[in-house]
Coordinates of C-alpha atoms in Angstrom, one line a residue:
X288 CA 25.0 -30.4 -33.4
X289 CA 25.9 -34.3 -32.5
X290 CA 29.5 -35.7 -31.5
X291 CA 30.1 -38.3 -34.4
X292 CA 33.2 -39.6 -32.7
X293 CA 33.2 -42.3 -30.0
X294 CA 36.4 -41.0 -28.2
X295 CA 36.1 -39.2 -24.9
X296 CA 38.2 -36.6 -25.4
X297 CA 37.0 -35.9 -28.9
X298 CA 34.4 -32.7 -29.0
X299 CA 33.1 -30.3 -31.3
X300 CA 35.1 -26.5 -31.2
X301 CA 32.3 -24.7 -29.2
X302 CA 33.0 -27.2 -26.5
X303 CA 36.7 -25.9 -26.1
X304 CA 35.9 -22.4 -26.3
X305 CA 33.0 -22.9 -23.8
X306 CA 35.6 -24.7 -21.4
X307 CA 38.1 -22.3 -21.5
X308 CA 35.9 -19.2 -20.7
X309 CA 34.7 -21.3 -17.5
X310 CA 37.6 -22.2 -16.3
X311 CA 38.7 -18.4 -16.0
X312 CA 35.7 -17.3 -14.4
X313 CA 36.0 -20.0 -12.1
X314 CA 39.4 -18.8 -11.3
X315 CA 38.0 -15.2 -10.4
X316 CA 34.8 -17.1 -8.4
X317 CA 37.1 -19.5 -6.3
X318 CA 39.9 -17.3 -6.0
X319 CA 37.8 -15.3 -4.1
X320 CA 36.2 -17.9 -2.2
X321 CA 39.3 -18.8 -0.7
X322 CA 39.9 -15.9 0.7
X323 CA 36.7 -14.6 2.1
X324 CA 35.8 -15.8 5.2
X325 CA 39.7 -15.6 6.5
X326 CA 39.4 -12.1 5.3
X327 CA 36.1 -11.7 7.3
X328 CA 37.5 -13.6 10.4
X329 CA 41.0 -12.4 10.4
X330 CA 40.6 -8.7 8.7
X331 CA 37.5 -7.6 10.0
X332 CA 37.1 -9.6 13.0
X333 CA 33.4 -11.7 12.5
X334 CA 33.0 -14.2 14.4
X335 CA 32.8 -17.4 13.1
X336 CA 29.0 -17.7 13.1
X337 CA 28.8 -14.7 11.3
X338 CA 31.5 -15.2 8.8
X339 CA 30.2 -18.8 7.7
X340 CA 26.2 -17.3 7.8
X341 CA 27.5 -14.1 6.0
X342 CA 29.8 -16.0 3.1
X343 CA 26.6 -19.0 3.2
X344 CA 24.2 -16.3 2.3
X345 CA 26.4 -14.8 -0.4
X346 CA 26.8 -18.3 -2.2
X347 CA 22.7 -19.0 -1.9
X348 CA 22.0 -15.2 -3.8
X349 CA 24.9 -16.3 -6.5
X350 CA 22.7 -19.7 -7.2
X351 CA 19.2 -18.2 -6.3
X352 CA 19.5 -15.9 -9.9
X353 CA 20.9 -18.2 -11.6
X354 CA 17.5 -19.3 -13.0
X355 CA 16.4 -15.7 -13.7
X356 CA 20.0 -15.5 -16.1
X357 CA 18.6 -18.9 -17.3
X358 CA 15.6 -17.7 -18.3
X359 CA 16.9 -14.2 -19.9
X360 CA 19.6 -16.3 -21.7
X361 CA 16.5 -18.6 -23.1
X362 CA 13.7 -16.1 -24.0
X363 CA 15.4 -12.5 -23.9
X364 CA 18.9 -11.9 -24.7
X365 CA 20.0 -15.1 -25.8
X366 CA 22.7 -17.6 -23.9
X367 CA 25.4 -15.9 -25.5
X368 CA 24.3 -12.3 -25.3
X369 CA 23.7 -13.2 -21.5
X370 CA 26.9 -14.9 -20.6
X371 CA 29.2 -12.1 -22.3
X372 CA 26.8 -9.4 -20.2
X373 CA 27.1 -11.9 -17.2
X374 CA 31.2 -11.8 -17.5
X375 CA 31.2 -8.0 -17.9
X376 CA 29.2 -7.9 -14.5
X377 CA 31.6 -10.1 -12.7
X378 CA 35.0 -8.6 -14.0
X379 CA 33.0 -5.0 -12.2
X380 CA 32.4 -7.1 -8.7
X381 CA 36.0 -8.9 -8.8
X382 CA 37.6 -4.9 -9.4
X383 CA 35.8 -3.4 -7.3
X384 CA 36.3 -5.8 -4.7
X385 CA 40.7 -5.4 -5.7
X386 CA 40.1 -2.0 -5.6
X387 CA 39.2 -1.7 -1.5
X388 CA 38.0 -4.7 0.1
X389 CA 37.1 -3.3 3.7
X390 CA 35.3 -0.5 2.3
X391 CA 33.5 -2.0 -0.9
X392 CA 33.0 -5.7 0.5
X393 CA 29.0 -5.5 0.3
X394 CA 28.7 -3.8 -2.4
X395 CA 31.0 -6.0 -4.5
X396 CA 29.7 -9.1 -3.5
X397 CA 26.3 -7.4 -4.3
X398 CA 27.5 -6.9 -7.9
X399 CA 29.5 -10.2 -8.1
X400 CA 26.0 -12.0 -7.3
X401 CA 24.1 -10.2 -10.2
X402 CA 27.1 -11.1 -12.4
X403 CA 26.8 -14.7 -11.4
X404 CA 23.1 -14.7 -11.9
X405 CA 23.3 -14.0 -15.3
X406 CA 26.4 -15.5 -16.0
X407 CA 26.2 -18.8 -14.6
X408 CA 23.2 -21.3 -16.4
X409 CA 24.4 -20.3 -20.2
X410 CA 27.4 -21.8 -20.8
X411 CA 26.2 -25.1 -19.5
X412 CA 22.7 -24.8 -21.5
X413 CA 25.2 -23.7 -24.7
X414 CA 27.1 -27.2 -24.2
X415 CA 23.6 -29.0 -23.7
X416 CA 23.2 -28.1 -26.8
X417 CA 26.1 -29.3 -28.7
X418 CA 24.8 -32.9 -28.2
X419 CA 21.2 -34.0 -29.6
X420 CA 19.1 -36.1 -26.6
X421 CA 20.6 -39.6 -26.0
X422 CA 24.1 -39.2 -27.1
X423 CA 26.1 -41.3 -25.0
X424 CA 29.2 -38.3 -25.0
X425 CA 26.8 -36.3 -22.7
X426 CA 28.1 -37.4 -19.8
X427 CA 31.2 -37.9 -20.9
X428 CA 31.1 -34.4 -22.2
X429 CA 30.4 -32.3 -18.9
X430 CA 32.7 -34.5 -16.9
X431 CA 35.5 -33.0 -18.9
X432 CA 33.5 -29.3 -18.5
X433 CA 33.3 -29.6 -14.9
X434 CA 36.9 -29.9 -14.8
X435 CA 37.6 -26.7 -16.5
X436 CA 35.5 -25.4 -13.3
X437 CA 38.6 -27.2 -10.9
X438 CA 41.6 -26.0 -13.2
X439 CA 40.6 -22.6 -12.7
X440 CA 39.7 -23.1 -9.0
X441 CA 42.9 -25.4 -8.4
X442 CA 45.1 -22.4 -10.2
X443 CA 42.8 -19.6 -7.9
X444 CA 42.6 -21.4 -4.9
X445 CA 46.4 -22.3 -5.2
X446 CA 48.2 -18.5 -6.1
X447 CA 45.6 -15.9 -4.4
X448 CA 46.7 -17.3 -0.9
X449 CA 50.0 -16.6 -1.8
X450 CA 49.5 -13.3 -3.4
X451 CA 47.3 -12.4 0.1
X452 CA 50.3 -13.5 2.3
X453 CA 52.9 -11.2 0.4
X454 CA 50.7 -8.3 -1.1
X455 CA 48.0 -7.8 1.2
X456 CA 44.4 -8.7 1.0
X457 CA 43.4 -6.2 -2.2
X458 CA 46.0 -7.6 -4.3
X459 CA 44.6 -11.0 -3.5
X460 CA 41.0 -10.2 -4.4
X461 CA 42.2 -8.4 -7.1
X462 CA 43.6 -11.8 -8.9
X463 CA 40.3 -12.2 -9.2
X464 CA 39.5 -9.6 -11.3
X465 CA 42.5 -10.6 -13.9
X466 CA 40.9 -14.1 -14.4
X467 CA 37.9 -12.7 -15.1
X468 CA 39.4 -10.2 -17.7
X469 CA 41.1 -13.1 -19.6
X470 CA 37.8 -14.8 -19.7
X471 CA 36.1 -12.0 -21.2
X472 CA 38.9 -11.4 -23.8
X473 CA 38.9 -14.8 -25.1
X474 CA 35.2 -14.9 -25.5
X475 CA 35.9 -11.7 -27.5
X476 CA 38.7 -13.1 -29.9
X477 CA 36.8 -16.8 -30.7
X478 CA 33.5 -15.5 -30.4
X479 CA 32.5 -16.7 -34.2
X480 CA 32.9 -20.4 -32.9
X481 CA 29.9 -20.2 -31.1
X482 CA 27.9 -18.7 -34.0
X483 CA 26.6 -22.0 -34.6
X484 CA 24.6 -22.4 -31.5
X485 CA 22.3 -20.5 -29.2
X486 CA 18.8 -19.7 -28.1
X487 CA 16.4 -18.3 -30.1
X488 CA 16.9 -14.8 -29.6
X489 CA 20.8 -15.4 -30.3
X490 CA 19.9 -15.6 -33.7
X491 CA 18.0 -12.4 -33.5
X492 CA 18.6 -8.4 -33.8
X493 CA 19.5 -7.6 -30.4
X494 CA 16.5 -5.4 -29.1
X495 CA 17.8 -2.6 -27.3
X496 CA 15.1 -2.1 -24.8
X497 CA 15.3 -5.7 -23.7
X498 CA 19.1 -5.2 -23.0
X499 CA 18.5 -2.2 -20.9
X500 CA 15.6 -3.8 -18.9
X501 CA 18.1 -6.5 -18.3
X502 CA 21.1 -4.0 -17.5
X503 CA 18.4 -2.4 -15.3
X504 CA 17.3 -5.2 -13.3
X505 CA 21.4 -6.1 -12.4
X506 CA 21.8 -3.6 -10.8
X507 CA 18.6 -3.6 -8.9
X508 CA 19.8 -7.2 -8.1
X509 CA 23.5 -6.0 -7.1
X510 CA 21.8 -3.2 -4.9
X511 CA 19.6 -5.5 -3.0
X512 CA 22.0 -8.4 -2.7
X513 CA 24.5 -6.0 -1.0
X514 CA 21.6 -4.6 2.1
X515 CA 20.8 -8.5 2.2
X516 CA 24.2 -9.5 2.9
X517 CA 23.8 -7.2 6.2
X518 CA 20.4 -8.3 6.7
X519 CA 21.0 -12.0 7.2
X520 CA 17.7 -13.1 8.5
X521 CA 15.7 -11.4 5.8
X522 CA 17.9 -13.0 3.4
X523 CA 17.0 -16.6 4.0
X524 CA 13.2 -15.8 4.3
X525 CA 13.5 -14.3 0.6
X526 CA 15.9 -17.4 -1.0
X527 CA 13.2 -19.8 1.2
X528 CA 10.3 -17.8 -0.4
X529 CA 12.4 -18.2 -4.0
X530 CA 12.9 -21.5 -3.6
X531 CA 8.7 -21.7 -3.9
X532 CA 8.4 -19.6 -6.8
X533 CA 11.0 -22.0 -8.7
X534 CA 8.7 -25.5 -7.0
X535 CA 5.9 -23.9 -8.6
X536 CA 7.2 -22.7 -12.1
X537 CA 8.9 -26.7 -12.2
X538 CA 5.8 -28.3 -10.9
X539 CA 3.8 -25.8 -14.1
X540 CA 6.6 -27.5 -16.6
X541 CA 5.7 -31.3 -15.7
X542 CA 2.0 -30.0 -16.2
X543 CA 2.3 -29.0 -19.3
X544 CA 4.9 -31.3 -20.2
X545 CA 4.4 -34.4 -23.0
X546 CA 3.6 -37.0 -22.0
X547 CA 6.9 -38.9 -22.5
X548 CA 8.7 -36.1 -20.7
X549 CA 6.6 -36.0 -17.4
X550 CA 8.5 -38.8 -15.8
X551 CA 11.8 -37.4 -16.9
X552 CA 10.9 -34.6 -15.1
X553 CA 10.1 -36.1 -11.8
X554 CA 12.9 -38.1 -11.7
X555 CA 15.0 -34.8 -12.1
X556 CA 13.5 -33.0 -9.3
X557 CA 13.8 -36.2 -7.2
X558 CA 17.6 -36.0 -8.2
X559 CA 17.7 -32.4 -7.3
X560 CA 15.8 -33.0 -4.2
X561 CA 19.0 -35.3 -3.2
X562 CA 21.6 -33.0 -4.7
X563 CA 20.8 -30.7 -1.6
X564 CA 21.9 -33.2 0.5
X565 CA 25.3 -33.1 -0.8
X566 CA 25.6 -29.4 -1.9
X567 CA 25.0 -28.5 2.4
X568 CA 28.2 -30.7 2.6
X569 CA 30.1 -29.5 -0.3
X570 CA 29.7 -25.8 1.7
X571 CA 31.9 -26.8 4.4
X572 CA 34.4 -26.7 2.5
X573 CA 35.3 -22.6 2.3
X574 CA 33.8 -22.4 6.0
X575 CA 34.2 -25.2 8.8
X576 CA 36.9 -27.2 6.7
X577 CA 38.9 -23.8 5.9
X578 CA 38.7 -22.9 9.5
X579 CA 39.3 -26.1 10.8
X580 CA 43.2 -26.4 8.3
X581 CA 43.5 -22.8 9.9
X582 CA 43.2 -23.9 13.4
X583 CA 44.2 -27.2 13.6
X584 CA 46.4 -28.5 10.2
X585 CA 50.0 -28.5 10.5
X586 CA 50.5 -26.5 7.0
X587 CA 52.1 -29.0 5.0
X588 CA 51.5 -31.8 2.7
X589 CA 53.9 -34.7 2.8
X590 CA 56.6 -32.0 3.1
X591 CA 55.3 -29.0 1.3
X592 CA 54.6 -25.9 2.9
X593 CA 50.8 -25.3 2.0
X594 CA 49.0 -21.8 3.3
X595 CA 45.7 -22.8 5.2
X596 CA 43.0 -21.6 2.5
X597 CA 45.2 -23.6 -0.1
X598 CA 43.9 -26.8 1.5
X599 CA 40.6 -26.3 -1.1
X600 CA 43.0 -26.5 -4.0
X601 CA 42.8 -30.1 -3.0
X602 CA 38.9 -30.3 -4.0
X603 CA 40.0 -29.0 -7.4
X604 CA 43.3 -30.7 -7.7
X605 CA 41.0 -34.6 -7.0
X606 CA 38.8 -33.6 -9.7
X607 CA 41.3 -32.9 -12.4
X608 CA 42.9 -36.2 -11.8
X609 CA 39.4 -38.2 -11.5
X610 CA 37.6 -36.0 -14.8
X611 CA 39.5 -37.8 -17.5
X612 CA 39.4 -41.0 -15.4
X613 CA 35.7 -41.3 -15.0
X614 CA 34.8 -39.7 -18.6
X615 CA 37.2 -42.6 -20.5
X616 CA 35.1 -45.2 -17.7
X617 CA 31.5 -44.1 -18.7
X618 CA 32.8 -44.2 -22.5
X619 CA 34.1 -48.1 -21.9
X620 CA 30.7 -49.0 -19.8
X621 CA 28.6 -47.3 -21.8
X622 CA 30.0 -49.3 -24.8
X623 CA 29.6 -52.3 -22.7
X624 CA 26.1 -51.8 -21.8
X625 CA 27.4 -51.5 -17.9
X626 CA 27.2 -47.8 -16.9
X627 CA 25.8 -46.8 -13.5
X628 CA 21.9 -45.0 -13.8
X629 CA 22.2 -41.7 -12.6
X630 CA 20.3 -42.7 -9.2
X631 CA 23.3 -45.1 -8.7
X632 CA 26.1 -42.1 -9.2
X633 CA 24.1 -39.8 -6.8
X634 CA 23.7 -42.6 -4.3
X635 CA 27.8 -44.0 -4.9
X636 CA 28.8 -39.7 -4.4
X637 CA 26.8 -39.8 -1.4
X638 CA 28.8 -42.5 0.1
X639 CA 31.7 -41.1 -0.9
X640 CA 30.7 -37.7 0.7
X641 CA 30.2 -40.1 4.1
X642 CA 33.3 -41.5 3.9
X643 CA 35.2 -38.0 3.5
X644 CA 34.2 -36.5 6.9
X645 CA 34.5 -40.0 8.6
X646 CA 37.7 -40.0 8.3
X647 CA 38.5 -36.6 9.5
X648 CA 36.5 -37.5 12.2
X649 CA 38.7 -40.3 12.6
X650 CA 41.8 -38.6 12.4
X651 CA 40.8 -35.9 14.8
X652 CA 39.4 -38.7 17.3
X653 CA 42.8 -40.4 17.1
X654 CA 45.4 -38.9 14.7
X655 CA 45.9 -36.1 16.5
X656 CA 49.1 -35.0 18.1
X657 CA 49.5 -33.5 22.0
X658 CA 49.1 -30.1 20.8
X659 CA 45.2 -30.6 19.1
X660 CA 47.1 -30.5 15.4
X661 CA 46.7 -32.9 12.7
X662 CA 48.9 -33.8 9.8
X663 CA 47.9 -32.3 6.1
X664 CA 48.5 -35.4 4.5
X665 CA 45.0 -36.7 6.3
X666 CA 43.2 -33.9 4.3
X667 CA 44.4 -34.7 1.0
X668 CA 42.2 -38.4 1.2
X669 CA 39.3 -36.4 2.7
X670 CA 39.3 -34.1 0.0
X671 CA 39.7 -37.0 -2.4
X672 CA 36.6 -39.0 -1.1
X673 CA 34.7 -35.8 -1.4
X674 CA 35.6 -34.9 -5.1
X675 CA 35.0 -38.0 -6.3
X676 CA 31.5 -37.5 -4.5
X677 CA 31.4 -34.2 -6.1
X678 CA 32.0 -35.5 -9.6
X679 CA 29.2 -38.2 -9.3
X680 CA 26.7 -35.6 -8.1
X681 CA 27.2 -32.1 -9.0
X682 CA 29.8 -33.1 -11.9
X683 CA 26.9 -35.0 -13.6
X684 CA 23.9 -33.1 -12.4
X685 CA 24.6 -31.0 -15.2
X686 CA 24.3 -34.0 -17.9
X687 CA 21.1 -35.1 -15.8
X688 CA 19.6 -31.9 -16.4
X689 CA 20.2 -31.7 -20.5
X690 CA 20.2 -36.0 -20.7
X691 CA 16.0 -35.3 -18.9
X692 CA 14.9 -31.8 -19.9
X693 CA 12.9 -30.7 -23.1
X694 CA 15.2 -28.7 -25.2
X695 CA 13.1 -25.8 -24.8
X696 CA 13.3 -25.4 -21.1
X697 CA 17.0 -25.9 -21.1
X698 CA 17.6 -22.5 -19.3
X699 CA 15.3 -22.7 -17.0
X700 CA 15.7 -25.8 -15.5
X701 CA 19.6 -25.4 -15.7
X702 CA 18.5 -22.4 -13.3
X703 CA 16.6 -24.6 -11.1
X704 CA 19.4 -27.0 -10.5
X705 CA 21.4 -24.3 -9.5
X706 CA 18.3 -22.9 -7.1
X707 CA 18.4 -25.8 -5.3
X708 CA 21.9 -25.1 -4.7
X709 CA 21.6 -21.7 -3.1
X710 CA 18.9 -23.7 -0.7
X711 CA 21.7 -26.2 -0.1
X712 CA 23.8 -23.0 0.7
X713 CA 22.3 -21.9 3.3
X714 CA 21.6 -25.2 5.0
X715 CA 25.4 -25.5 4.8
X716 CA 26.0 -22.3 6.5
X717 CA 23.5 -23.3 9.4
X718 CA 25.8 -26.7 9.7
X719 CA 29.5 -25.0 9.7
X720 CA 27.7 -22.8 12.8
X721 CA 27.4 -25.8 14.8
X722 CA 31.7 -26.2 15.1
X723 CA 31.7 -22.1 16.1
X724 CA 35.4 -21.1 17.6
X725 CA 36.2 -18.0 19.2
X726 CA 39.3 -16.4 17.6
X727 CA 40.4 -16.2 20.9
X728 CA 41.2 -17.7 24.0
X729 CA 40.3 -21.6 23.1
X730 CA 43.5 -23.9 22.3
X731 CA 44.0 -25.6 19.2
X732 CA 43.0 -29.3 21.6
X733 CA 39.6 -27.4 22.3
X734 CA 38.6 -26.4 18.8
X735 CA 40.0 -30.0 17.4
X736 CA 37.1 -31.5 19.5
X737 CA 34.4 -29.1 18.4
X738 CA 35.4 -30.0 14.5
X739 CA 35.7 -33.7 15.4
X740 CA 32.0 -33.7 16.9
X741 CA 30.6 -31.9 13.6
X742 CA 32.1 -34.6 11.4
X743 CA 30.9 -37.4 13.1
X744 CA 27.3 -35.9 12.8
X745 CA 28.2 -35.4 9.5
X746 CA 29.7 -38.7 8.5
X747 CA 27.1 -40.5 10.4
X748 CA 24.0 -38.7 8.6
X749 CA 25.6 -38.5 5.0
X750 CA 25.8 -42.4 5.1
X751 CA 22.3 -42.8 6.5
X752 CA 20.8 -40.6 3.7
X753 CA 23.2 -42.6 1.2
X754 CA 21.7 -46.2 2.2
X755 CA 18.1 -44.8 1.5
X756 CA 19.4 -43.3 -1.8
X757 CA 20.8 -47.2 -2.5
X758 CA 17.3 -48.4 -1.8
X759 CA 15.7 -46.2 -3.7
X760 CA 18.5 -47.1 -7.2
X761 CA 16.1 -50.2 -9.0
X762 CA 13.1 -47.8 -8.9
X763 CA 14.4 -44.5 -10.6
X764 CA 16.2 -46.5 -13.1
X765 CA 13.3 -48.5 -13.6
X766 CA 11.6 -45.1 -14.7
X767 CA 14.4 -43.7 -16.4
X768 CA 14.6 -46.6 -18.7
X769 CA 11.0 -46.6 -19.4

């Protein structure tokens, strides 16, 4: 199914549907997220090694399945079988999770991974497939669907804080859970518009025993992904040992790709290869940088009293304003002749990434007051050199994936994208440990100078990797266009 119209904004139905369903599952995700590693910290007293290597590992397992739900949604289930059984999963780990968060924290995140896993790659590969290969609205068209992710995250990361302050840490978590239930109700009610489109199997009788193999192996995931999340070390060794499994499986797709398609192909991975980069960075955001506005950000922004986790609503709150911005830009160059190659958007978000943590590093180094606080205000231009990085990388990783990947590996390689996420994951977590504050007994002047030094390593080796990126621009798009 092609886009006719030229305008940025104009989509077919599935589209909205699709959007709407995200955005509410990304209010249960990030509402959580939030929340988590205060709650860790603060509730149940980790340190903050362990809190930013415990939450790390939890958001590597939630991408590492992703290309297993990819690949049931492709061959198995179908995409939309998969993301209704994905949703069903989540709205389980999010109540669960309301219901008693000290005493059902593993096993709830164990369940909220599985969820994820199978929830995740098929909405994106059902939009993918709205558009036939080189339509120009692609990009366009998940620049807008990445911002249903931040309106649900903005609205999450924006009210659970507040619910946690005045009702306690279960009714917080349990927000979650209501997003996810609205997301899951309007998939229910507008379910025909999607009849139209699907994998193969979509279009097939569902076959019972598949569904109960799949039903089977959740909660074998859920189970194992809860002992993992105790068992840090063994954790990464088997997402490190995954990540191999998914090299090999994308290295047998080039082989036995067309001809025409190999290229494509290796320019993806190289793109992906790059995307970790970023995604290590992006991490910091629910772990050193939520610390950090705990610690040592005056809670308010230009005037307005803001609780520390809100400070991420800023990531999402960038992203709505720069969606519809850079989706009506692409549509003008790309009518020009004059849009950026995808090489040149990774490279331009990597940049932007540098200049984010520069300038807390700045700020800390000279911006500080006597007391080791900073002002909020400083944050809200951090966060809005990072989103635009984030919309140039991950916002349009998406698009890289369907613009370069045979139709018939659209699952899969959806999966993969977000595979090398869960390694970025975890190479985040290992970063956020190198700014580690006790709880206790350090001042707010002491831990300001710990965060300061871990942007400026940051900052400095973001813009490093961003100049080689630059270099590297004439050559991929060379390739691309050929």
């Amino acid at each position: 199914m092609s886009q006719s119209s030229s305008g940025a904004f104009r989509h077919p139905k599935p589209f909205y549907l699709l959007f709407s369903v995200e955005m509410w599952e990304r209010f249960g995700y990030y509402g959580m997220q939030a929340l988590l590693v205060l709650f860790m910290v603060k509730k149940l007293g980790f340190d903050d090694n362990l809190a930013d290597q415990t939450f790390s590992a939890f958001a590597a397992l939630v991408y590492a399945f992703i290309c297993a739900g990819g690949y049931i949604g492709d061959k198995i289930l179908g995409n939309r079988r998969t993301m209704f059984l994905g949703a069903a999963v989540l709205a389980a780990g999010y109540g669960l999770l309301g219901f008693d968060c000290e005493r059902f924290l593993y096993p709830a995140l164990g369940i909220i991974i599985a969820g994820n896993g199978l929830f995740k790659a098929n909405p994106s590969a059902l939009v993918s497939k709205l558009y036939e290969k080189g339509d120009s609205q692609v990009d366009g068209a998940f620049t807008l669907y990445y911002m249903a992710i931040n309106v649900g995250s903005f609205a999450a990361m924006s009210l659970c804080p507040i619910i946690q302050k005045h009702y306690g840490w279960d009714a917080g978590f349990f927000t979650c859970f209501i997003g996810m239930g609205i997301a899951i109700i309007n998939f229910i009610v507008f379910r025909s518009i999607l009849d139209p489109i699907g994998s193969d199997p979509d279009f097939e009788p569902l076959n019972i025993k598949k569904l109960l193999l799949t039903v089977i192996g959740t909660a074998g995931i859920a189970g194992i992904s809860a002992l993992l999340l105790v068992h840090l070390t063994l954790a990464h060794e088997i997402l490190y040992g995954a990540l191999v499994v998914v090299a090999v499986l994308y290295v047998r797709e080039i082989m036995r790709a067309e001809p025409h398609e190999k290229a494509n192909l290796i320019i993806c991975l190289i793109l992906m290869a790059e995307a970790i980069v970023f995604f290590a960075l992006y991490q910091q955001m629910p772990t050193s940088l939520n610390l950090f506005a705990a610690r040592n950000v005056n809670p308010y922004i230009f005037g307005i009293p803001v609780e520390a986790a809100s400070f991420q609503a800023l990531n999402p709150f960038w992203v709505m304003v720069l969606s519809p911005v850079l989706a009506v830009l692409y549509a003008r160059l790309d009518r020009g002749g004059r849009d950026l190659s995808l090489p040149g958007k990774f490279a331009l978000g990597m940049m932007m990434c540098c200049a984010a943590f520069m300038t807390l590093a700045f700020v800390a180094k000279y911006h500080a007051d006597a007391n080791g606080f900073v002002s909020g205000n400083w944050l809200v231009l951090s966060y809005g050199f990072q989103s635009l990085g984030e919309l140039l990388v991950s916002g349009l990783g998406l698009a890289m994936v369907a613009r370069l990947t045979p139709e018939r590996s659209m699952g899969f390689m959806m999966g993969a994208w977000f595979m090398f996420q869960s390694v970025a994951m975890v190479i985040g977590g290992e970063i956020a440990t190198m700014a580690s504050v006790p709880e206790h007994g350090v001042t707010a002047m002491q831990s300001l100078q710990i965060y300061d030094s871990l942007f400026l390593k940051i900052g400095t080796a973001t813009g490093a990797i961003g100049l080689v990126m630059t270099a590297f621009v004439p050559v991929l798009k060379k390739y691309i266009r050929d």
